[in-house]
Amino acid sequence: MAKLSQEDLLAQFEEMTLIELSEFVKAFEEKFDVTAAAAVAAAPAAAAAPAEAAAEQDEFDVILTGAGDKKIQVIKVVRELTSLGLKEAKDLVDGAPKPVLEKVAKDAAEKAAESLKGAGASVEVK
């Protein structure tokens, strides 16, 4: 088997949907018995000041709680926000309540919530 370069791997990841990429990360973690934790270096700082971290939230989740009457419009907005395929976006909308975006900045979460509400969905930002 030929060894893939970083560029080749990144090109393959670009073509994957978020769900496929999430499944890949889970499989990678299981195969190599590791955890994909980006905040490892920041852990000591977070442990030193837990009160500050709790007071100021900088990552938000956008959760679709219901599709409303205009389900097709909501599916279109979900596809725009997540770059999911049609089937994945439909499954997400059908399976509400489900998170659409996770750990995003406050302004991105608010924009996504407004877009979804504009399409007729009920949304919750946590």
Short mmCIF file of C-alpha atoms in Angstrom, two decimals:
data_model
loop_
_atom_site.label_atom_id
_atom_site.label_comp_id
_atom_site.label_asym_id
_atom_site.label_seq_id
_atom_site.Cartn_x
_atom_site.Cartn_y
_atom_site.Cartn_z
CA MET A 1 0.00 0.00 0.00
CA ALA A 2 1.41 3.38 -1.00
CA LYS A 3 1.97 5.88 1.79
CA LEU A 4 -0.29 8.93 1.49
CA SER A 5 1.12 12.41 1.96
CA GLN A 6 -0.46 14.95 4.29
CA GLU A 7 -1.88 16.78 1.29
CA ASP A 8 -3.51 13.59 -0.01
CA LEU A 9 -5.05 12.88 3.40
CA LEU A 10 -6.35 16.44 3.73
CA ALA A 11 -7.85 16.23 0.25
CA GLN A 12 -9.68 13.05 1.27
CA PHE A 13 -10.96 14.66 4.50
CA GLU A 14 -12.22 17.69 2.55
CA GLU A 15 -14.53 15.42 0.56
CA MET A 16 -16.04 13.81 3.68
CA THR A 17 -19.23 14.99 5.36
CA LEU A 18 -19.13 15.95 9.02
CA ILE A 19 -20.85 12.73 9.99
CA GLU A 20 -18.35 10.64 8.01
CA LEU A 21 -15.47 12.58 9.57
CA SER A 22 -16.91 12.10 13.05
CA GLU A 23 -17.23 8.36 12.44
CA PHE A 24 -13.64 8.28 11.18
CA VAL A 25 -12.37 10.02 14.33
CA LYS A 26 -14.24 7.53 16.53
CA ALA A 27 -12.80 4.60 14.58
CA PHE A 28 -9.30 6.13 14.78
CA GLU A 29 -9.63 6.59 18.54
CA GLU A 30 -10.75 2.97 18.98
CA LYS A 31 -8.11 1.51 16.69
CA PHE A 32 -5.16 3.34 18.29
CA ASP A 33 -6.64 3.67 21.81
CA VAL A 34 -6.26 7.47 21.84
CA THR A 35 -8.50 10.45 22.44
CA ALA A 36 -8.69 13.39 20.03
CA ALA A 37 -8.61 16.16 22.65
CA ALA A 38 -7.49 19.52 21.28
CA ALA A 39 -7.50 21.27 24.67
CA VAL A 40 -4.81 19.15 26.34
CA ALA A 41 -2.32 22.03 26.59
CA ALA A 42 -4.97 24.37 27.99
CA ALA A 43 -6.06 21.91 30.71
CA PRO A 44 -3.73 23.23 33.46
CA ALA A 45 -4.91 26.79 32.86
CA ALA A 46 -8.53 25.72 32.91
CA ALA A 47 -8.02 23.79 36.14
CA ALA A 48 -6.44 26.83 37.78
CA ALA A 49 -9.44 29.06 37.13
CA PRO A 50 -12.64 26.99 36.91
CA ALA A 51 -14.81 29.90 38.09
CA GLU A 52 -13.73 32.05 35.14
CA ALA A 53 -14.41 29.27 32.64
CA ALA A 54 -17.90 28.76 34.03
CA ALA A 55 -18.67 32.47 34.00
CA GLU A 56 -17.72 33.14 30.38
CA GLN A 57 -18.87 30.59 27.82
CA ASP A 58 -17.17 30.88 24.43
CA GLU A 59 -18.45 27.73 22.72
CA PHE A 60 -22.10 27.13 21.93
CA ASP A 61 -24.20 24.30 20.53
CA VAL A 62 -27.08 24.95 18.12
CA ILE A 63 -29.75 22.32 18.70
CA LEU A 64 -32.65 21.77 16.32
CA THR A 65 -35.66 21.06 18.53
CA GLY A 66 -38.27 20.85 15.78
CA ALA A 67 -38.57 21.20 11.99
CA GLY A 68 -41.88 23.09 11.94
CA ASP A 69 -44.15 23.23 8.90
CA LYS A 70 -41.44 23.99 6.31
CA LYS A 71 -39.31 20.87 6.69
CA ILE A 72 -37.77 21.13 3.21
CA GLN A 73 -36.59 24.70 3.89
CA VAL A 74 -35.10 23.58 7.21
CA ILE A 75 -33.24 20.72 5.47
CA LYS A 76 -31.80 23.22 2.97
CA VAL A 77 -30.58 25.49 5.77
CA VAL A 78 -29.07 22.53 7.67
CA ARG A 79 -27.20 21.53 4.50
CA GLU A 80 -25.84 25.08 4.10
CA LEU A 81 -24.71 25.27 7.71
CA THR A 82 -23.13 21.84 7.95
CA SER A 83 -22.26 20.81 4.38
CA LEU A 84 -24.06 17.52 5.01
CA GLY A 85 -25.48 15.53 2.15
CA LEU A 86 -29.21 15.51 1.49
CA LYS A 87 -29.84 12.20 3.25
CA GLU A 88 -27.78 13.13 6.31
CA ALA A 89 -29.47 16.53 6.61
CA LYS A 90 -32.92 14.94 6.25
CA ASP A 91 -32.07 12.34 8.90
CA LEU A 92 -30.86 15.08 11.24
CA VAL A 93 -34.08 17.10 10.76
CA ASP A 94 -36.28 14.00 11.11
CA GLY A 95 -34.46 12.98 14.30
CA ALA A 96 -34.90 16.33 16.07
CA PRO A 97 -33.99 17.26 18.74
CA LYS A 98 -30.43 16.96 17.50
CA PRO A 99 -27.39 19.25 17.50
CA VAL A 100 -26.78 20.98 14.17
CA LEU A 101 -23.55 22.73 15.17
CA GLU A 102 -21.42 22.01 18.20
CA LYS A 103 -18.79 24.12 19.95
CA VAL A 104 -19.03 27.15 17.68
CA ALA A 105 -18.46 30.82 18.49
CA LYS A 106 -21.35 32.87 19.84
CA ASP A 107 -21.85 34.93 16.66
CA ALA A 108 -21.81 31.81 14.45
CA ALA A 109 -24.32 30.11 16.76
CA GLU A 110 -26.62 33.15 16.66
CA LYS A 111 -26.43 33.37 12.85
CA ALA A 112 -27.19 29.66 12.50
CA ALA A 113 -30.12 29.92 14.92
CA GLU A 114 -31.53 32.91 13.01
CA SER A 115 -31.21 31.05 9.69
CA LEU A 116 -32.98 28.01 11.07
CA LYS A 117 -35.71 30.09 12.70
CA GLY A 118 -36.16 31.96 9.42
CA ALA A 119 -36.78 28.61 7.70
CA GLY A 120 -39.47 27.77 10.27
CA ALA A 121 -37.54 25.54 12.67
CA SER A 122 -37.48 25.74 16.44
CA VAL A 123 -33.94 26.09 17.73
CA GLU A 124 -32.14 26.16 21.05
CA VAL A 125 -28.65 27.61 21.65
CA LYS A 126 -26.77 26.19 24.63
#
